[in-house]
Every structure is written in C-alpha cells, then in structure tokens.
Coordinates of N, CA and C in Angstrom, one line a residue:
M334 N 81.2 -129.6 131.8 CA 81.9 -130.9 132.1 C 83.4 -130.2 132.4
V335 N 84.1 -130.7 133.7 CA 85.2 -130.4 133.8 C 86.1 -131.6 133.3
V336 N 87.1 -131.1 132.4 CA 88.1 -132.1 131.9 C 89.4 -132.2 132.9
P337 N 89.8 -133.4 133.5 CA 90.7 -133.6 134.3 C 92.1 -133.0 133.6
D338 N 92.8 -132.5 134.4 CA 94.3 -131.9 134.0 C 95.3 -133.1 134.1
I339 N 95.5 -133.7 133.1 CA 96.2 -135.0 133.0 C 97.5 -134.7 132.4
V340 N 98.8 -134.8 132.8 CA 100.0 -134.6 132.3 C 100.5 -135.9 131.6
P341 N 100.8 -135.7 130.2 CA 101.1 -136.9 129.4 C 102.5 -137.5 129.9
P342 N 102.8 -138.6 129.7 CA 104.0 -139.5 129.9 C 104.9 -138.6 128.7
V343 N 106.2 -138.6 129.2 CA 107.2 -137.9 128.4 C 107.2 -138.6 126.9
Y344 N 107.0 -139.9 126.9 CA 106.8 -140.5 125.6 C 105.8 -139.9 124.5
L345 N 104.8 -139.4 125.1 CA 103.8 -138.7 124.2 C 104.0 -137.3 124.0
L346 N 104.8 -136.4 124.8 CA 104.9 -135.1 124.6 C 105.4 -134.8 123.3
L347 N 104.8 -133.7 122.7 CA 105.3 -133.3 121.4 C 105.3 -131.6 121.6
T348 N 106.3 -131.1 120.9 CA 106.2 -129.5 121.0 C 105.3 -129.1 119.9
K349 N 104.9 -129.9 118.9 CA 103.9 -129.2 117.8 C 103.2 -130.2 117.4
P350 N 102.2 -130.0 116.5 CA 101.7 -131.2 115.9 C 102.3 -131.6 114.7
L351 N 102.3 -132.9 114.3 CA 103.1 -133.4 113.2 C 102.5 -133.1 112.0
P352 N 103.5 -132.7 111.0 CA 103.0 -132.1 109.8 C 102.7 -133.1 108.6
G353 N 101.8 -132.6 108.0 CA 101.1 -133.6 106.9 C 100.4 -134.7 107.4
M354 N 100.1 -134.7 108.5 CA 99.3 -135.8 109.2 C 97.7 -135.5 109.3
T355 N 96.9 -136.6 109.0 CA 95.6 -136.5 109.4 C 94.9 -137.6 110.3
P356 N 93.9 -137.4 110.9 CA 93.4 -138.4 111.8 C 93.2 -139.5 111.1
E357 N 93.0 -139.6 110.0 CA 92.8 -140.9 109.2 C 93.9 -141.5 109.0
D358 N 95.1 -141.0 108.8 CA 96.6 -141.4 108.8 C 96.6 -142.3 110.0
I359 N 96.4 -141.7 111.1 CA 96.6 -142.5 112.5 C 95.7 -143.6 112.6
L360 N 94.3 -143.4 112.1 CA 93.5 -144.6 112.1 C 94.0 -145.7 111.4
Q361 N 94.3 -145.5 110.2 CA 94.7 -146.5 109.3 C 96.2 -147.3 109.8
A362 N 97.0 -146.3 110.4 CA 98.1 -147.1 111.0 C 97.9 -148.0 112.2
T363 N 97.0 -147.4 113.0 CA 96.4 -148.2 114.1 C 95.8 -149.5 113.7
A364 N 94.9 -149.5 112.7 CA 94.3 -150.5 112.3 C 95.1 -151.6 111.6
K365 N 96.0 -151.1 110.9 CA 97.0 -152.1 110.2 C 97.9 -152.8 111.3
I366 N 98.5 -152.0 112.1 CA 99.4 -152.6 113.1 C 98.7 -153.3 114.2
L367 N 97.4 -152.9 114.5 CA 96.7 -153.8 115.8 C 95.8 -154.9 115.1
H368 N 95.7 -154.8 113.7 CA 94.9 -155.9 113.1 C 93.4 -155.7 113.6
V369 N 92.8 -154.6 113.4 CA 91.5 -154.2 113.7 C 90.8 -153.6 112.7
P370 N 89.5 -153.8 112.5 CA 88.7 -153.1 111.6 C 88.6 -151.5 111.7
M371 N 88.6 -150.7 110.5 CA 88.4 -149.2 110.9 C 87.2 -148.9 111.6
E372 N 86.1 -149.9 111.4 CA 84.8 -149.5 112.1 C 85.1 -149.4 113.6
V373 N 85.9 -150.1 114.1 CA 85.8 -150.1 115.6 C 86.3 -148.8 116.3
F374 N 86.8 -147.9 115.3 CA 87.1 -146.5 116.0 C 85.9 -145.7 116.2
F375 N 84.7 -146.0 115.4 CA 83.6 -145.2 115.2 C 82.3 -145.9 115.7
Y376 N 82.1 -147.1 115.5 CA 80.8 -147.7 115.6 C 80.8 -148.3 117.0
S377 N 81.9 -149.0 117.4 CA 81.9 -149.9 118.6 C 81.8 -149.2 119.8
K378 N 81.2 -149.7 120.7 CA 81.4 -149.3 122.1 C 81.8 -150.6 122.8
G379 N 82.7 -150.4 124.0 CA 83.1 -151.7 124.5 C 84.1 -152.5 123.4
G380 N 83.8 -153.9 123.5 CA 84.2 -154.9 122.5 C 85.5 -155.4 123.3
G381 N 85.8 -154.8 124.5 CA 86.8 -155.5 125.2 C 88.0 -155.6 124.6
G382 N 89.2 -155.8 125.7 CA 90.5 -155.9 125.3 C 91.1 -155.3 124.1
E383 N 91.5 -155.9 123.2 CA 92.2 -155.5 122.1 C 91.6 -154.4 121.3
L384 N 90.2 -154.5 121.1 CA 89.5 -153.4 120.4 C 89.4 -152.2 121.2
T385 N 89.1 -152.3 122.5 CA 89.3 -151.1 123.4 C 90.5 -150.4 123.3
T386 N 91.8 -151.2 123.4 CA 93.1 -150.8 123.5 C 93.2 -150.0 122.4
A387 N 92.9 -150.8 120.9 CA 93.1 -150.1 119.6 C 92.3 -148.6 119.6
R388 N 91.2 -148.6 120.2 CA 90.4 -147.4 120.1 C 91.0 -146.3 121.0
Y389 N 91.5 -146.5 122.3 CA 92.1 -145.8 123.1 C 93.3 -145.2 122.5
I390 N 94.3 -146.1 121.9 CA 95.5 -145.7 121.4 C 95.2 -144.6 120.3
A391 N 94.3 -145.0 119.4 CA 93.9 -144.0 118.2 C 93.4 -142.7 118.9
V392 N 92.7 -142.6 119.8 CA 92.1 -141.4 120.4 C 93.2 -140.5 120.9
V393 N 94.0 -141.2 121.6 CA 95.3 -140.5 122.3 C 96.2 -140.0 121.3
L394 N 96.5 -140.7 120.2 CA 97.4 -140.3 119.1 C 96.9 -139.2 118.3
V395 N 95.6 -139.2 118.1 CA 95.0 -138.2 117.5 C 95.1 -136.9 118.4
R396 N 94.9 -136.8 119.6 CA 95.0 -135.6 120.3 C 96.6 -135.5 120.6
T397 N 97.6 -136.2 120.8 CA 98.9 -135.8 121.1 C 99.5 -135.5 119.7
D398 N 99.7 -136.3 118.6 CA 100.1 -136.3 117.4 C 99.5 -135.1 116.5
L399 N 98.3 -134.8 116.7 CA 97.7 -133.6 115.9 C 97.5 -132.3 116.6
G400 N 97.7 -132.6 117.9 CA 97.4 -131.3 118.8 C 95.8 -131.0 118.8
Y401 N 95.1 -132.1 118.8 CA 93.5 -132.0 119.0 C 93.2 -131.6 120.3
S402 N 92.2 -130.9 120.4 CA 91.7 -130.5 121.8 C 90.7 -131.7 122.1
V403 N 90.3 -131.8 123.4 CA 89.2 -133.0 123.7 C 88.0 -132.7 123.0
H404 N 87.5 -131.5 122.9 CA 86.4 -131.3 122.0 C 86.5 -131.5 120.3
K405 N 87.6 -131.4 119.8 CA 87.8 -131.4 118.4 C 88.1 -133.1 118.2
T406 N 88.7 -133.7 119.1 CA 88.6 -135.2 119.0 C 87.4 -135.9 119.3
T407 N 86.6 -135.4 120.2 CA 85.3 -136.1 120.5 C 84.5 -135.8 119.1
E408 N 84.5 -134.6 118.4 CA 83.8 -134.6 117.3 C 84.3 -135.3 116.2
F409 N 85.6 -135.6 115.9 CA 86.0 -136.3 115.0 C 85.6 -137.8 115.1
F410 N 85.7 -138.3 116.3 CA 85.3 -139.6 116.5 C 83.7 -139.8 116.5
G411 N 82.9 -138.8 116.3 CA 81.5 -138.7 116.2 C 80.7 -139.0 117.5
R412 N 81.2 -138.6 118.6 CA 80.8 -138.8 120.0 C 80.2 -137.5 120.4
K413 N 79.1 -137.8 121.2 CA 78.4 -136.7 121.8 C 79.0 -136.2 123.2
S414 N 79.6 -137.1 123.8 CA 80.3 -136.6 124.9 C 81.7 -136.8 125.0
H415 N 82.4 -136.1 125.9 CA 83.9 -136.2 126.1 C 84.4 -137.5 126.7
S416 N 83.4 -138.5 127.2 CA 83.8 -139.6 128.1 C 84.9 -140.6 127.5
L417 N 84.7 -140.8 126.2 CA 85.5 -141.8 125.4 C 87.1 -141.0 125.5
V418 N 87.1 -139.7 125.1 CA 88.5 -139.1 124.8 C 89.3 -139.1 126.3
I419 N 88.4 -138.8 127.5 CA 88.8 -138.5 128.8 C 89.3 -139.8 129.2
S420 N 88.2 -141.2 129.0 CA 88.7 -142.4 129.3 C 89.9 -142.9 128.8
A421 N 90.1 -142.7 127.3 CA 91.0 -143.1 126.7 C 92.4 -142.4 127.2
T422 N 92.6 -141.3 127.5 CA 93.6 -140.4 127.9 C 94.1 -140.9 129.3
V423 N 93.2 -141.1 130.1 CA 93.5 -141.6 131.5 C 94.0 -143.0 131.6
W424 N 93.6 -143.8 130.8 CA 93.7 -145.4 130.6 C 95.1 -145.4 130.0
I425 N 95.3 -144.6 128.9 CA 96.9 -144.6 128.4 C 97.9 -144.1 129.2
Y426 N 97.8 -142.7 129.7 CA 98.6 -142.1 130.5 C 99.1 -142.9 131.9
E427 N 98.0 -143.6 132.4 CA 98.3 -144.4 133.5 C 99.0 -145.5 133.1
R428 N 99.0 -146.2 132.2 CA 99.6 -147.5 131.8 C 100.9 -147.3 131.1
L429 N 101.1 -146.3 130.3 CA 102.3 -145.9 129.4 C 103.6 -146.1 130.1
P430 N 103.7 -145.5 131.3 CA 105.2 -145.7 131.9 C 105.6 -147.0 132.2
S431 N 104.7 -147.9 132.7 CA 105.3 -149.3 132.9 C 104.8 -150.5 131.8
D432 N 104.1 -149.9 131.1 CA 103.7 -151.2 130.0 C 104.4 -151.1 128.7
K433 N 105.3 -151.9 128.6 CA 106.4 -151.9 127.5 C 105.6 -152.2 126.2
E434 N 104.7 -153.2 126.3 CA 103.6 -153.6 125.2 C 103.1 -152.6 124.6
L435 N 102.4 -151.7 125.5 CA 101.7 -150.6 124.9 C 102.7 -149.5 124.2
R436 N 103.8 -149.3 124.9 CA 104.9 -148.5 124.2 C 105.2 -149.1 122.8
R437 N 105.3 -150.3 122.8 CA 105.7 -150.9 121.5 C 104.7 -150.9 120.3
K438 N 103.4 -151.1 120.9 CA 102.3 -150.6 120.0 C 102.4 -149.4 119.4
I439 N 102.4 -148.4 120.2 CA 102.5 -147.0 119.8 C 103.7 -146.6 118.9
H440 N 104.9 -147.2 119.3 CA 105.9 -147.0 118.4 C 105.8 -147.6 116.9
A441 N 105.2 -148.8 116.8 CA 105.0 -149.4 115.7 C 103.9 -148.7 114.8
I442 N 102.8 -148.2 115.5 CA 101.9 -147.1 114.9 C 102.7 -146.0 114.3
R443 N 103.3 -145.4 115.1 CA 104.1 -144.2 114.6 C 105.1 -144.3 113.5
A444 N 105.6 -145.8 113.4 CA 106.5 -146.0 112.4 C 106.0 -146.3 111.2
Q445 N 104.5 -146.2 111.1 CA 103.7 -146.3 109.8 C 103.6 -144.8 109.4
Y446 N 103.8 -143.7 109.9 CA 103.4 -142.4 109.5 C 104.3 -142.0 108.4
P447 N 103.9 -141.2 107.6 CA 104.8 -140.6 106.5 C 106.2 -140.1 107.0
E448 N 107.1 -140.0 106.3 CA 108.5 -139.7 106.6 C 108.5 -138.4 107.1
K449 N 107.8 -137.5 106.9 CA 108.0 -136.0 107.4 C 107.5 -136.0 109.0
A450 N 106.5 -136.6 109.1 CA 106.0 -136.8 110.6 C 107.1 -137.8 111.2
R451 N 107.5 -138.7 110.9 CA 108.7 -139.4 111.5 C 109.9 -138.6 111.7
A452 N 110.3 -137.8 110.9 CA 111.5 -137.0 111.1 C 111.1 -136.2 112.3
V453 N 110.0 -135.6 112.5 CA 109.7 -134.9 113.8 C 109.7 -135.7 114.9
L454 N 109.0 -136.7 114.9 CA 109.2 -137.6 116.1 C 110.6 -138.0 116.3
R455 N 111.6 -138.4 115.4 CA 112.9 -138.5 115.7 C 113.5 -137.3 116.4
A456 N 113.3 -136.2 115.8 CA 113.8 -134.7 116.2 C 113.4 -134.6 117.7
E457 N 112.2 -134.9 118.0 CA 111.6 -134.7 119.3 C 112.2 -135.6 120.4
D458 N 112.3 -136.6 119.9 CA 113.1 -137.7 120.8 C 114.5 -137.4 121.2
K459 N 115.1 -136.6 120.4 CA 116.4 -136.2 120.7 C 116.5 -134.9 121.4
G460 N 115.1 -134.4 121.8 CA 115.3 -133.2 122.7 C 115.0 -131.9 121.8
G461 N 114.6 -132.0 120.6 CA 114.2 -130.8 119.7 C 114.9 -130.9 118.4

C-alpha cells in the first residue's frame, strides 16, 4: 500500500514527540473536550459528523504529538488497514488551514495535556 506524502499544516508540526504522553492521554482529552465516549475511537465506524471528527482528531494527534508512524497508529486503534489513519490525516490537513473551529478544538484538547507536554507545545509555537 502506498501512503500519500502529505505535509502537515504548520499548526501540527512538531520537531519531536511530546514527553510523558501516551495515546490514552490524547483519547481522554479528546473525549472530554468533544463530549464523546471513549468507545468511539475503537469500535465505531462512521457515526457521522462530530463522532467522525473526534475520531479523526484523535488519530492525527496520536500521529503528530507522539510521533507515531501510520502503521503504529493503525495498530493502536485496532485496525487492520491504514485507511482510517490516511483518511483522518487527509481530512484534518485539508481543513485545518481554513477551519477556525477545528483549530479551536485541537487547541482545547492540547490544553488538557500534562504541563510538561504543554511546555513543549509552547516552545514549539515560539519557534523552538
């Protein structure tokens, strides 16, 4: 399978994975901020609208904030194919530059991260 070479928006670029973070931290923060059950990340397909958005955000944050590969992200989410990860990546990357609400959601989720991870995000935001 060929994975498209997609360049992330600047907002998601990190020079290194966030310290002390786990995928579970990201899922908990996403579920809390977007008011969705944790099950939506693993057992749901489709679901439309907000459920799909929550799932896609979580997938992309696991990839970008933890530095996970497509394969490792696919395994974490219990999928057999890379389609969820690729679809989520394309969907988020295409919308993020022009979608203020999507950026707001991601910022609110990241604000739930432990202080050590937030400190790295602040430093990255200032250019290093």
